[in-house]
């Protein structure tokens, strides 16, 4: 299980010009190879009059589906440099298409490598990237005398309270990072002298997005 990874939350677009050639990079979050290929077709239709639509995508926690294409550019001058940027930035579940409108001046091998790399960097700069972390939704049940202590522990550790239920007892649903689970459990049990029930509800990923905690299935 990958404990944390960087991915795209909102894709963006970046454009550079090199010797009159336009390079337009479009970035998209993708979860499957089918989504990546659909995105590629979408870009080919949008930029139907362009000379090249080079692409890269890397999908899966172990990059199981990773492909890149030069789309008619000299071998190794577009797709691979684009992939190197993705790998260098350590981004997962991402697809990027760089569209080139030829400006009439040859860039040479080195020039193409730099241009495609720079275009991807520009596209990523205009995208919203997030760091997803692995954790648990944890249900903690206490009586009313223990709620203050439980809230204090959650506050001290910065554990978001996802939900709360008030019946004959109180149940708080806490978001606990994977690496803190054992310590949090120990701290709650000790802090409440064992008068507490703790249960892992589900595994999930979470990330801070614009100052707010968002939950993800993967």
One Martini backbone bead per residue (centre of mass of N, CA, C, O) as a GRO file, in nm:
protein
  218
    1UNK     BB    1   0.094   0.039   0.025
    2UNK     BB    2   0.058   0.365  -0.049
    3UNK     BB    3   0.099   0.632   0.169
    4UNK     BB    4   0.198   0.842  -0.063
    5UNK     BB    5   0.090   1.084  -0.325
    6UNK     BB    6   0.114   1.250  -0.626
    7UNK     BB    7  -0.140   1.461  -0.785
    8UNK     BB    8  -0.419   1.554  -0.970
    9UNK     BB    9  -0.692   1.771  -0.923
   10UNK     BB   10  -0.637   2.008  -1.142
   11UNK     BB   11  -0.620   2.074  -1.450
   12UNK     BB   12  -0.411   2.224  -1.707
   13UNK     BB   13  -0.255   2.498  -1.901
   14UNK     BB   14   0.028   2.530  -2.130
   15UNK     BB   15   0.245   2.778  -2.304
   16UNK     BB   16   0.485   2.778  -2.571
   17UNK     BB   17   0.758   2.940  -2.761
   18UNK     BB   18   0.959   2.806  -3.043
   19UNK     BB   19   1.044   2.927  -3.321
   20UNK     BB   20   0.712   2.962  -3.381
   21UNK     BB   21   0.642   2.727  -3.207
   22UNK     BB   22   0.365   2.569  -3.062
   23UNK     BB   23   0.318   2.464  -2.712
   24UNK     BB   24   0.049   2.261  -2.580
   25UNK     BB   25  -0.038   2.187  -2.247
   26UNK     BB   26  -0.239   1.913  -2.119
   27UNK     BB   27  -0.385   1.838  -1.804
   28UNK     BB   28  -0.481   1.515  -1.643
   29UNK     BB   29  -0.682   1.326  -1.451
   30UNK     BB   30  -0.628   0.965  -1.408
   31UNK     BB   31  -0.734   0.608  -1.346
   32UNK     BB   32  -0.727   0.506  -1.649
   33UNK     BB   33  -0.651   0.411  -1.965
   34UNK     BB   34  -0.920   0.493  -2.091
   35UNK     BB   35  -0.911   0.787  -1.999
   36UNK     BB   36  -0.649   0.859  -2.145
   37UNK     BB   37  -0.750   0.791  -2.438
   38UNK     BB   38  -0.990   0.985  -2.435
   39UNK     BB   39  -0.821   1.239  -2.393
   40UNK     BB   40  -0.656   1.214  -2.652
   41UNK     BB   41  -0.898   1.231  -2.847
   42UNK     BB   42  -0.994   1.507  -2.753
   43UNK     BB   43  -0.731   1.659  -2.840
   44UNK     BB   44  -0.735   1.577  -3.142
   45UNK     BB   45  -1.002   1.726  -3.199
   46UNK     BB   46  -0.929   2.008  -3.099
   47UNK     BB   47  -0.626   1.964  -3.258
   48UNK     BB   48  -0.659   1.874  -3.574
   49UNK     BB   49  -0.440   2.098  -3.709
   50UNK     BB   50  -0.202   1.966  -3.592
   51UNK     BB   51   0.103   1.809  -3.619
   52UNK     BB   52   0.112   1.740  -3.297
   53UNK     BB   53   0.020   1.475  -3.032
   54UNK     BB   54   0.176   1.437  -2.759
   55UNK     BB   55   0.227   1.176  -2.499
   56UNK     BB   56   0.142   1.104  -2.144
   57UNK     BB   57   0.114   0.825  -1.903
   58UNK     BB   58   0.046   0.753  -1.539
   59UNK     BB   59  -0.073   0.448  -1.385
   60UNK     BB   60  -0.062   0.373  -1.069
   61UNK     BB   61   0.119   0.290  -0.785
   62UNK     BB   62   0.335   0.130  -1.003
   63UNK     BB   63   0.302   0.221  -1.298
   64UNK     BB   64   0.154   0.003  -1.483
   65UNK     BB   65   0.047   0.251  -1.678
   66UNK     BB   66   0.301   0.345  -1.909
   67UNK     BB   67   0.308   0.607  -2.160
   68UNK     BB   68   0.459   0.716  -2.480
   69UNK     BB   69   0.465   0.979  -2.748
   70UNK     BB   70   0.587   1.137  -3.056
   71UNK     BB   71   0.397   1.177  -3.298
   72UNK     BB   72   0.639   1.210  -3.542
   73UNK     BB   73   0.866   1.269  -3.395
   74UNK     BB   74   1.163   1.225  -3.315
   75UNK     BB   75   1.304   0.991  -3.152
   76UNK     BB   76   1.301   1.098  -2.811
   77UNK     BB   77   1.182   1.422  -2.820
   78UNK     BB   78   0.898   1.385  -2.641
   79UNK     BB   79   0.779   1.153  -2.465
   80UNK     BB   80   1.025   1.104  -2.279
   81UNK     BB   81   1.062   1.392  -2.167
   82UNK     BB   82   0.777   1.399  -2.046
   83UNK     BB   83   0.818   1.159  -1.855
   84UNK     BB   84   1.058   1.276  -1.695
   85UNK     BB   85   0.889   1.494  -1.557
   86UNK     BB   86   0.688   1.310  -1.410
   87UNK     BB   87   0.906   1.149  -1.255
   88UNK     BB   88   1.051   1.394  -1.125
   89UNK     BB   89   0.770   1.486  -0.978
   90UNK     BB   90   0.609   1.235  -0.878
   91UNK     BB   91   0.350   1.161  -1.064
   92UNK     BB   92   0.017   1.037  -1.048
   93UNK     BB   93  -0.242   0.995  -1.237
   94UNK     BB   94  -0.146   1.105  -1.539
   95UNK     BB   95  -0.206   1.331  -1.822
   96UNK     BB   96  -0.028   1.442  -2.127
   97UNK     BB   97  -0.070   1.691  -2.383
   98UNK     BB   98   0.133   1.794  -2.665
   99UNK     BB   99   0.083   2.058  -2.880
  100UNK     BB  100   0.195   2.118  -3.224
  101UNK     BB  101   0.276   2.418  -3.397
  102UNK     BB  102   0.433   2.476  -3.674
  103UNK     BB  103   0.678   2.748  -3.759
  104UNK     BB  104   0.920   2.659  -3.986
  105UNK     BB  105   1.138   2.579  -3.761
  106UNK     BB  106   1.396   2.397  -3.678
  107UNK     BB  107   1.511   2.259  -3.357
  108UNK     BB  108   1.604   1.997  -3.303
  109UNK     BB  109   1.664   1.770  -3.072
  110UNK     BB  110   1.726   1.953  -2.825
  111UNK     BB  111   1.491   2.154  -2.872
  112UNK     BB  112   1.260   1.951  -2.838
  113UNK     BB  113   1.319   1.849  -2.557
  114UNK     BB  114   1.293   2.127  -2.419
  115UNK     BB  115   1.008   2.202  -2.515
  116UNK     BB  116   0.846   1.959  -2.400
  117UNK     BB  117   0.937   1.990  -2.110
  118UNK     BB  118   0.845   2.285  -2.068
  119UNK     BB  119   0.545   2.243  -2.129
  120UNK     BB  120   0.483   2.051  -1.895
  121UNK     BB  121   0.571   2.242  -1.669
  122UNK     BB  122   0.358   2.455  -1.740
  123UNK     BB  123   0.109   2.278  -1.699
  124UNK     BB  124   0.167   2.209  -1.397
  125UNK     BB  125   0.173   2.503  -1.293
  126UNK     BB  126  -0.152   2.524  -1.393
  127UNK     BB  127  -0.199   2.314  -1.177
  128UNK     BB  128  -0.348   2.104  -0.926
  129UNK     BB  129  -0.161   1.977  -0.665
  130UNK     BB  130  -0.150   1.675  -0.460
  131UNK     BB  131  -0.125   1.508  -0.137
  132UNK     BB  132  -0.177   1.182  -0.076
  133UNK     BB  133  -0.305   1.010   0.212
  134UNK     BB  134  -0.299   0.746   0.427
  135UNK     BB  135  -0.595   0.613   0.605
  136UNK     BB  136  -0.852   0.650   0.863
  137UNK     BB  137  -1.167   0.571   0.966
  138UNK     BB  138  -1.265   0.646   1.310
  139UNK     BB  139  -1.448   0.502   1.571
  140UNK     BB  140  -1.541   0.684   1.876
  141UNK     BB  141  -1.660   0.567   2.193
  142UNK     BB  142  -1.824   0.765   2.450
  143UNK     BB  143  -1.891   0.926   2.714
  144UNK     BB  144  -1.971   1.243   2.822
  145UNK     BB  145  -1.711   1.269   3.011
  146UNK     BB  146  -1.500   1.210   2.750
  147UNK     BB  147  -1.527   1.427   2.520
  148UNK     BB  148  -1.319   1.643   2.599
  149UNK     BB  149  -1.065   1.464   2.580
  150UNK     BB  150  -1.103   1.373   2.287
  151UNK     BB  151  -1.101   1.658   2.161
  152UNK     BB  152  -0.820   1.729   2.262
  153UNK     BB  153  -0.660   1.509   2.115
  154UNK     BB  154  -0.752   1.585   1.831
  155UNK     BB  155  -0.645   1.877   1.840
  156UNK     BB  156  -0.343   1.822   1.908
  157UNK     BB  157  -0.319   1.624   1.639
  158UNK     BB  158  -0.503   1.719   1.396
  159UNK     BB  159  -0.784   1.564   1.389
  160UNK     BB  160  -1.035   1.516   1.198
  161UNK     BB  161  -1.387   1.561   1.218
  162UNK     BB  162  -1.626   1.400   1.027
  163UNK     BB  163  -1.820   1.307   1.271
  164UNK     BB  164  -2.129   1.300   1.482
  165UNK     BB  165  -2.283   1.119   1.768
  166UNK     BB  166  -2.586   1.156   1.975
  167UNK     BB  167  -2.675   0.958   2.245
  168UNK     BB  168  -2.601   0.778   2.510
  169UNK     BB  169  -2.353   0.838   2.344
  170UNK     BB  170  -2.040   0.918   2.188
  171UNK     BB  171  -1.956   0.960   1.833
  172UNK     BB  172  -1.647   0.977   1.669
  173UNK     BB  173  -1.514   1.063   1.346
  174UNK     BB  174  -1.188   0.997   1.255
  175UNK     BB  175  -0.888   1.117   1.103
  176UNK     BB  176  -0.616   0.881   1.048
  177UNK     BB  177  -0.309   0.839   0.998
  178UNK     BB  178  -0.134   0.561   0.952
  179UNK     BB  179   0.132   0.636   1.135
  180UNK     BB  180  -0.074   0.718   1.395
  181UNK     BB  181  -0.263   0.492   1.494
  182UNK     BB  182  -0.127   0.357   1.741
  183UNK     BB  183  -0.082   0.617   1.910
  184UNK     BB  184  -0.374   0.716   1.919
  185UNK     BB  185  -0.496   0.469   2.054
  186UNK     BB  186  -0.323   0.482   2.310
  187UNK     BB  187  -0.398   0.773   2.398
  188UNK     BB  188  -0.704   0.730   2.428
  189UNK     BB  189  -0.703   0.497   2.631
  190UNK     BB  190  -0.537   0.644   2.849
  191UNK     BB  191  -0.708   0.916   2.866
  192UNK     BB  192  -0.984   0.714   2.927
  193UNK     BB  193  -0.923   0.454   3.095
  194UNK     BB  194  -1.069   0.249   2.873
  195UNK     BB  195  -1.349   0.424   2.823
  196UNK     BB  196  -1.346   0.289   2.512
  197UNK     BB  197  -1.431   0.270   2.158
  198UNK     BB  198  -1.239   0.133   1.882
  199UNK     BB  199  -1.293   0.170   1.514
  200UNK     BB  200  -1.230   0.068   1.208
  201UNK     BB  201  -1.388   0.150   0.906
  202UNK     BB  202  -1.181   0.280   0.680
  203UNK     BB  203  -1.002   0.313   0.397
  204UNK     BB  204  -0.804   0.606   0.290
  205UNK     BB  205  -0.774   0.914   0.126
  206UNK     BB  206  -0.603   1.233   0.180
  207UNK     BB  207  -0.638   1.601   0.144
  208UNK     BB  208  -0.528   1.924   0.099
  209UNK     BB  209  -0.778   2.169  -0.019
  210UNK     BB  210  -0.781   2.483   0.028
  211UNK     BB  211  -0.777   2.408   0.353
  212UNK     BB  212  -0.925   2.133   0.293
  213UNK     BB  213  -1.052   1.823   0.365
  214UNK     BB  214  -1.017   1.542   0.148
  215UNK     BB  215  -1.175   1.253   0.020
  216UNK     BB  216  -1.055   0.923  -0.094
  217UNK     BB  217  -1.044   0.605  -0.236
  218UNK     BB  218  -0.738   0.656  -0.414
   0.00000   0.00000   0.00000
